[in-house]
PDB file of C-alpha atoms in Angstrom:
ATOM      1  CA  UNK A  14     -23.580 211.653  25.825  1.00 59.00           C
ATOM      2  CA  UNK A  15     -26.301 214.033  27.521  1.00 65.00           C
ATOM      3  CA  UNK A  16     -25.116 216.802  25.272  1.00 67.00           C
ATOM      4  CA  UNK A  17     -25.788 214.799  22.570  1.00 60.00           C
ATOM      5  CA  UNK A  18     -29.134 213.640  23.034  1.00 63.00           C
ATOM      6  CA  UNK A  19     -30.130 217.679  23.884  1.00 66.00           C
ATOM      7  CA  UNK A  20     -28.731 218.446  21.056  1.00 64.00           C
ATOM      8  CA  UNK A  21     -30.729 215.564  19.110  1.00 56.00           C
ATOM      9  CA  UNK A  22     -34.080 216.645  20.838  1.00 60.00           C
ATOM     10  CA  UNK A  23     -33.549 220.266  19.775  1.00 60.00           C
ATOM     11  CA  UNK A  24     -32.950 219.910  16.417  1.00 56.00           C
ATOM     12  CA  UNK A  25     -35.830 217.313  16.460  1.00 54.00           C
ATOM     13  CA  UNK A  26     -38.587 219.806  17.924  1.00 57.00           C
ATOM     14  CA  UNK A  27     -37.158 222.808  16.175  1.00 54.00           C
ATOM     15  CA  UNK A  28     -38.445 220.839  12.745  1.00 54.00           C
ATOM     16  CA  UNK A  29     -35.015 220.876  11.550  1.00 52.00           C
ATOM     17  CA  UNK A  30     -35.731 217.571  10.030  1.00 52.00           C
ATOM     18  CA  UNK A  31     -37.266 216.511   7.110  1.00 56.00           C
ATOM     19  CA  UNK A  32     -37.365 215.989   3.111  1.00 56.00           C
ATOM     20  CA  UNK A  33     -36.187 218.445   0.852  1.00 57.00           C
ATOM     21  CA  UNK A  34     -37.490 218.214  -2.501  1.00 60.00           C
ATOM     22  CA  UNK A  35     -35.320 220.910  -3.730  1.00 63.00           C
ATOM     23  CA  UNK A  36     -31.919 219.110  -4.737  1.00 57.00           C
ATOM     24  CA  UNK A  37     -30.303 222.410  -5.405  1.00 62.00           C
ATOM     25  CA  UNK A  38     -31.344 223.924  -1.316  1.00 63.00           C
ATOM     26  CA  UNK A  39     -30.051 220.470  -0.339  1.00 62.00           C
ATOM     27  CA  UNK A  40     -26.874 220.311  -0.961  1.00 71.00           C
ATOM     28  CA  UNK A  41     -27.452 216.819  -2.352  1.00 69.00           C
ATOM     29  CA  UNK A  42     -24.901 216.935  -5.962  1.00 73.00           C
ATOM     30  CA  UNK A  43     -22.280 218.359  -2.819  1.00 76.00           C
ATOM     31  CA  UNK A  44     -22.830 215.096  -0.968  1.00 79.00           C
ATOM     32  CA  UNK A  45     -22.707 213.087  -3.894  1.00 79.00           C
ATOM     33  CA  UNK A  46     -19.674 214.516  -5.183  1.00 81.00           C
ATOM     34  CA  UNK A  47     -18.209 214.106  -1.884  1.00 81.00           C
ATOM     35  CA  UNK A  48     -19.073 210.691  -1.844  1.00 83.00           C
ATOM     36  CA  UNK A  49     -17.846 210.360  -5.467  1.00 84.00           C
ATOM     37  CA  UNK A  50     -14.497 211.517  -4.408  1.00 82.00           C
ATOM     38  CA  UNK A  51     -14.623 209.493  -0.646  1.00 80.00           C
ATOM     39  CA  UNK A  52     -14.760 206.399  -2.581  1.00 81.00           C
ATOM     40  CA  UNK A  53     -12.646 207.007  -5.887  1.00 80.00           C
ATOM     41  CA  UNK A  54      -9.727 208.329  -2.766  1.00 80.00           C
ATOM     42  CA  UNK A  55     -10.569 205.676  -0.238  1.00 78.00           C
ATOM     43  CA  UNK A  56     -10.836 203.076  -3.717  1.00 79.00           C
ATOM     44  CA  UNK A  57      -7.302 203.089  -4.349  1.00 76.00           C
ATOM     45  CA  UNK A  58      -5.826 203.609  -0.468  1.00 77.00           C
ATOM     46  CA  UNK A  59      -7.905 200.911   0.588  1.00 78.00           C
ATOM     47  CA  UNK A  60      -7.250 198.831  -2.947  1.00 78.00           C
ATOM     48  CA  UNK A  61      -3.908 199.139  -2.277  1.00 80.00           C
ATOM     49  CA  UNK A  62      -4.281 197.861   1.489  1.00 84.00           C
ATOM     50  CA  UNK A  63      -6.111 194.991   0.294  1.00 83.00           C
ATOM     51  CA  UNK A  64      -3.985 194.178  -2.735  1.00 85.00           C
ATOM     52  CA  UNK A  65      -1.155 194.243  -0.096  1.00 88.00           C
ATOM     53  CA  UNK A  66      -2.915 191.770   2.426  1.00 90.00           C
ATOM     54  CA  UNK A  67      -4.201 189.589  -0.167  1.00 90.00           C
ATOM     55  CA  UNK A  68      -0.695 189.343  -1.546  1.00 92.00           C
ATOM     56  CA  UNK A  69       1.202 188.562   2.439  1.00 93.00           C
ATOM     57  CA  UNK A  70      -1.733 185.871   3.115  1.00 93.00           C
ATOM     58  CA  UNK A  71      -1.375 184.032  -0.205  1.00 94.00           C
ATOM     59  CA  UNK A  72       2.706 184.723   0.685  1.00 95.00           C
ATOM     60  CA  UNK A  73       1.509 182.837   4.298  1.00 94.00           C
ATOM     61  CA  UNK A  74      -0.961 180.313   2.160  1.00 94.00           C
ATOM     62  CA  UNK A  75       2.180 179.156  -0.034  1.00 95.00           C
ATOM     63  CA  UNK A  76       4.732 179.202   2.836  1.00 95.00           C
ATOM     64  CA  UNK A  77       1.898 176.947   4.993  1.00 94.00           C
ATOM     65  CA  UNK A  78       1.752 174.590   1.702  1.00 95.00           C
ATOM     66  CA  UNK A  79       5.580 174.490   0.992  1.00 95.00           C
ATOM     67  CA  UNK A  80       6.178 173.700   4.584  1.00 95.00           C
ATOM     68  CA  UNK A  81       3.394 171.402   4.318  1.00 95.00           C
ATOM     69  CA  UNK A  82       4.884 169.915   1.469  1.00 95.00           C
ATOM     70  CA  UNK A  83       8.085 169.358   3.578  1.00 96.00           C
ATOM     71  CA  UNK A  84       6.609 167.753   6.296  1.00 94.00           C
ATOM     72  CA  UNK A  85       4.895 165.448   3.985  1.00 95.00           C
ATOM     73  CA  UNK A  86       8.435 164.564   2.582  1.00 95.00           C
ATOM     74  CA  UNK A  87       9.457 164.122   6.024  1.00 95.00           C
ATOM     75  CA  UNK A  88       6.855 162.195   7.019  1.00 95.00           C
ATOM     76  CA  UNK A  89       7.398 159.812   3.941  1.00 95.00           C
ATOM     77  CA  UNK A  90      10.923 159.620   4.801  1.00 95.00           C
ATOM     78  CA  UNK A  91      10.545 159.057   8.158  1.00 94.00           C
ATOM     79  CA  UNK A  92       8.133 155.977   7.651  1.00 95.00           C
ATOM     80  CA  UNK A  93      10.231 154.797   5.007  1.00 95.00           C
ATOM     81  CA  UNK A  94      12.760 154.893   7.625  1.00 95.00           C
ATOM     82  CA  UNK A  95      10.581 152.795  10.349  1.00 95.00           C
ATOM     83  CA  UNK A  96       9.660 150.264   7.404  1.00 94.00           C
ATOM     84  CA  UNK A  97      13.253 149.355   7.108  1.00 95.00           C
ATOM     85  CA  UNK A  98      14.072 149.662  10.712  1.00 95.00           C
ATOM     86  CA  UNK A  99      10.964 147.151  11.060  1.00 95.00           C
ATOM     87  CA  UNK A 100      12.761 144.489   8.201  1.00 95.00           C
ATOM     88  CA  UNK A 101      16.061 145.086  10.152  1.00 95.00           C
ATOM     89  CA  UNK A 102      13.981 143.912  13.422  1.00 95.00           C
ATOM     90  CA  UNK A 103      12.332 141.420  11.800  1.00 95.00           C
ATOM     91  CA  UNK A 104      15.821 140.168  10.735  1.00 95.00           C
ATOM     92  CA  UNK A 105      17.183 140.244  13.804  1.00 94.00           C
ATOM     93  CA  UNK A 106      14.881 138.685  15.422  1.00 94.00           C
ATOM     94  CA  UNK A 107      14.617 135.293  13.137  1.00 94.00           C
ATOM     95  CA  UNK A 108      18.360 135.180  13.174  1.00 94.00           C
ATOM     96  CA  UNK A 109      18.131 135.352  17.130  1.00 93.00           C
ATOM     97  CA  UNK A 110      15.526 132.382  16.940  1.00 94.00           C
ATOM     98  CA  UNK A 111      18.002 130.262  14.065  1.00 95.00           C
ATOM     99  CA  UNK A 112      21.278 131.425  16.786  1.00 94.00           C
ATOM    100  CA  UNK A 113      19.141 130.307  19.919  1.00 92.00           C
ATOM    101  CA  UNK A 114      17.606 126.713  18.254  1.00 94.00           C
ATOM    102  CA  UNK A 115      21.328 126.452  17.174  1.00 93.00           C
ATOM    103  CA  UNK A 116      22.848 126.752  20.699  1.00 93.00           C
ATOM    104  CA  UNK A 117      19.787 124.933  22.468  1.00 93.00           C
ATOM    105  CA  UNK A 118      20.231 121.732  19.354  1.00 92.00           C
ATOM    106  CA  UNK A 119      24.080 121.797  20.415  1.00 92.00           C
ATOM    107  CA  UNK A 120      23.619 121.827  24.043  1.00 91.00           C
ATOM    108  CA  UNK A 121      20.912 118.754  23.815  1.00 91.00           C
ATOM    109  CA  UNK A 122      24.266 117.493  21.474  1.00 92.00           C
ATOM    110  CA  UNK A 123      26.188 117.507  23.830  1.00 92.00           C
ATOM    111  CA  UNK A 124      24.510 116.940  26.941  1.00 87.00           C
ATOM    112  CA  UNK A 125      23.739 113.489  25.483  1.00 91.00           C
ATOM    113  CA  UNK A 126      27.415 113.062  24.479  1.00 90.00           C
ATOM    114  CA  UNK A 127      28.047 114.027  28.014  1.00 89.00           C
ATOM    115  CA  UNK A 128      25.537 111.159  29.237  1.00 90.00           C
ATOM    116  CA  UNK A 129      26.907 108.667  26.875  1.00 90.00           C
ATOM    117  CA  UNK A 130      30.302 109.176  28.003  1.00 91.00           C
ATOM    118  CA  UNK A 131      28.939 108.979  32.118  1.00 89.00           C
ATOM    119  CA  UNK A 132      27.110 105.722  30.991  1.00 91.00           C
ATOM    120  CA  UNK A 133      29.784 104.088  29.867  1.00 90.00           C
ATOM    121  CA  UNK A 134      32.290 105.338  32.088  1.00 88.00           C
ATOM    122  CA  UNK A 135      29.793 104.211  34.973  1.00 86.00           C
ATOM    123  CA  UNK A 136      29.367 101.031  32.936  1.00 89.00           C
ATOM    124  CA  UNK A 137      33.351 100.516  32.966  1.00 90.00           C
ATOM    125  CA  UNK A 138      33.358 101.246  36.496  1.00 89.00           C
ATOM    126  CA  UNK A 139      30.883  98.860  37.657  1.00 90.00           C
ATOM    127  CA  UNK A 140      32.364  96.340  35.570  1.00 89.00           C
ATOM    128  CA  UNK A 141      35.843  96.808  37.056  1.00 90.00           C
ATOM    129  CA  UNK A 142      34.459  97.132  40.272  1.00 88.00           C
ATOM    130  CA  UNK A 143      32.813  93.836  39.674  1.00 90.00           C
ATOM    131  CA  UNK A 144      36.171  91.630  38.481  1.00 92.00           C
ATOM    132  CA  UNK A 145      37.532  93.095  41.655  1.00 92.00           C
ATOM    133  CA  UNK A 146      34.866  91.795  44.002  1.00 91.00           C
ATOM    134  CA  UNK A 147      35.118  88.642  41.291  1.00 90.00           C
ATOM    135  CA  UNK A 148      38.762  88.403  41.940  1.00 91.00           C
ATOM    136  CA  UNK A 149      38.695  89.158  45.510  1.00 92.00           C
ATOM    137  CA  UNK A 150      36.013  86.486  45.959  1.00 91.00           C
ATOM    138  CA  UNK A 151      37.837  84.177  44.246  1.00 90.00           C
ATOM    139  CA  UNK A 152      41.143  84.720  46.308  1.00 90.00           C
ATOM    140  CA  UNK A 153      39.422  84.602  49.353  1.00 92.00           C
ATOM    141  CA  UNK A 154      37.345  81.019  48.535  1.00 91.00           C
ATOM    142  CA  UNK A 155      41.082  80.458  47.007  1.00 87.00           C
ATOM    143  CA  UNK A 156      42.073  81.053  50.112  1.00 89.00           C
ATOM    144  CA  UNK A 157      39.521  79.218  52.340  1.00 88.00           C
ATOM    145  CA  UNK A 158      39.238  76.298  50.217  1.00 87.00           C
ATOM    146  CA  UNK A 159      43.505  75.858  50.540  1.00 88.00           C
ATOM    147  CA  UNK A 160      42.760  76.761  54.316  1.00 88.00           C
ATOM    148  CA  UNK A 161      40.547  73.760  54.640  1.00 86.00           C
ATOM    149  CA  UNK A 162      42.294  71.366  52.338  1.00 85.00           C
ATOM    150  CA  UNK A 163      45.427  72.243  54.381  1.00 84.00           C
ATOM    151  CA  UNK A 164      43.487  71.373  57.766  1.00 84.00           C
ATOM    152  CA  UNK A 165      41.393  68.054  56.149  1.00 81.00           C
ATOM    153  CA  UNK A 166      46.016  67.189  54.914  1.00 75.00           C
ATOM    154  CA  UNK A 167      47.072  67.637  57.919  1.00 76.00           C
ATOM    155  CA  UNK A 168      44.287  65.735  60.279  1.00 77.00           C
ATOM    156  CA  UNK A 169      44.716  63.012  57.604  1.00 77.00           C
ATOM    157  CA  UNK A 170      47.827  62.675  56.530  1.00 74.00           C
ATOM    158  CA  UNK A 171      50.293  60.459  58.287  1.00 76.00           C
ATOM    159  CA  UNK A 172      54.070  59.440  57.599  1.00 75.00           C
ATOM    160  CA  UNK A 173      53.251  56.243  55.095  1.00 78.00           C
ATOM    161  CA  UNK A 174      50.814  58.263  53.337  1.00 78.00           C
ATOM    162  CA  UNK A 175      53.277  60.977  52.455  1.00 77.00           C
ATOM    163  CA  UNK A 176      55.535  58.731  51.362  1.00 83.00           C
ATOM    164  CA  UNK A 177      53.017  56.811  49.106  1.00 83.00           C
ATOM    165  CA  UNK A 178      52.604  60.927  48.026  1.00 81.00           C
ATOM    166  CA  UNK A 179      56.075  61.433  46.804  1.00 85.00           C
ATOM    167  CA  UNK A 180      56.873  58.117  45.454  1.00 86.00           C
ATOM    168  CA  UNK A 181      53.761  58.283  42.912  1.00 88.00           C
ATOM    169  CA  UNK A 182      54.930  61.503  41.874  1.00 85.00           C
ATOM    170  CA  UNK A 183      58.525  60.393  41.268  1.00 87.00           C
ATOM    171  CA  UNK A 184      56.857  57.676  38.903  1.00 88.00           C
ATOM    172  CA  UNK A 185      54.690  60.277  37.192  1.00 86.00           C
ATOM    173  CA  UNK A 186      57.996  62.311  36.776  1.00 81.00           C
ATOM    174  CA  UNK A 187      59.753  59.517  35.257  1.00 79.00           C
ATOM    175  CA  UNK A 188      57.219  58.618  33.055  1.00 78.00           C
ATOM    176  CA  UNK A 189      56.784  61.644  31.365  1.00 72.00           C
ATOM    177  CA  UNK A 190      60.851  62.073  30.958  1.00 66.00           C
TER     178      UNK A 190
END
């Protein structure tokens, strides 16, 4: 870098620099004809380049929209997809409710079957259990009432009223005969 800044500062102080009216001294029709030439060369070469990456990045720009295309497709298919999935669901879901009202409506059915028959099975037992006591209660005053009957007989009853007994009921006998 040094040797080019000496370099610089020479030709700068040796007056090397400056305008040259005189086109022919200056070599200026050289350096436009080798400009001329620079850019009809570099024209094509670097045409060419640019026709060829204009052509891969549209190539890119049409692969980017056909792929966008397809994702768009997807995308459509996949919420069409989730739309049904969500009716399906929905289904499901008020048939669970109609299924679970169903089972709940035949369980209250038949729980108050179930209590119906209890009540009236517990009815028939009580009742039964009743005519028992009833019965036994009977037997047993039955029981007593012969008991004291059989007592009151006995501390009243003497030979000539037994007799007086039997001989009424012979009469009764015959009368009826």
């Amino acid at each position: 870098m040094d040797n080019f800044l000496q370099i610089f500062n020479k030709l700068a102080y040796h007056k090397g620099f400056g305008f040259n009216p005189d086109f022919l001294e200056a070599n200026v029709i050289n350096i436009v004809l080798l400009l001329a030439g620079l850019i009809y060369i570099l024209k094509n070469f670097l045409g060419a380049t640019l026709v060829n990456r204009q052509e891969k990045v549209l190539l890119a720009i049409q692969e980017s929209e056909e792929r966008l295309k397809q994702a768009n497709e997807r995308l459509e298919e996949a919420q069409k997809q989730l739309a049904q999935t969500q009716i399906v669901i929905k289904q499901i879901k008020e048939e669970a409710k109609i299924t679970a009202q169903k089972v709940r409506d035949s369980i209250l059915n038949q729980g108050q079957v179930d209590i119906a028959k209890l009540t009236s099975a517990g009815k028939n037992s009580i009742a039964n259990a009743e005519q028992q006591i009833k019965k036994q209660i009977q037997q047993q005053i039955a029981a007593l009432a012969i008991h004291k009957v059989t007592l009151q007989l006995e501390s009243q009853m003497n030979d000539n009223m037994q007799s007086n007994i039997i001989n009424n009921n012979i009469t009764q006998l015959g009368a009826k005969l």
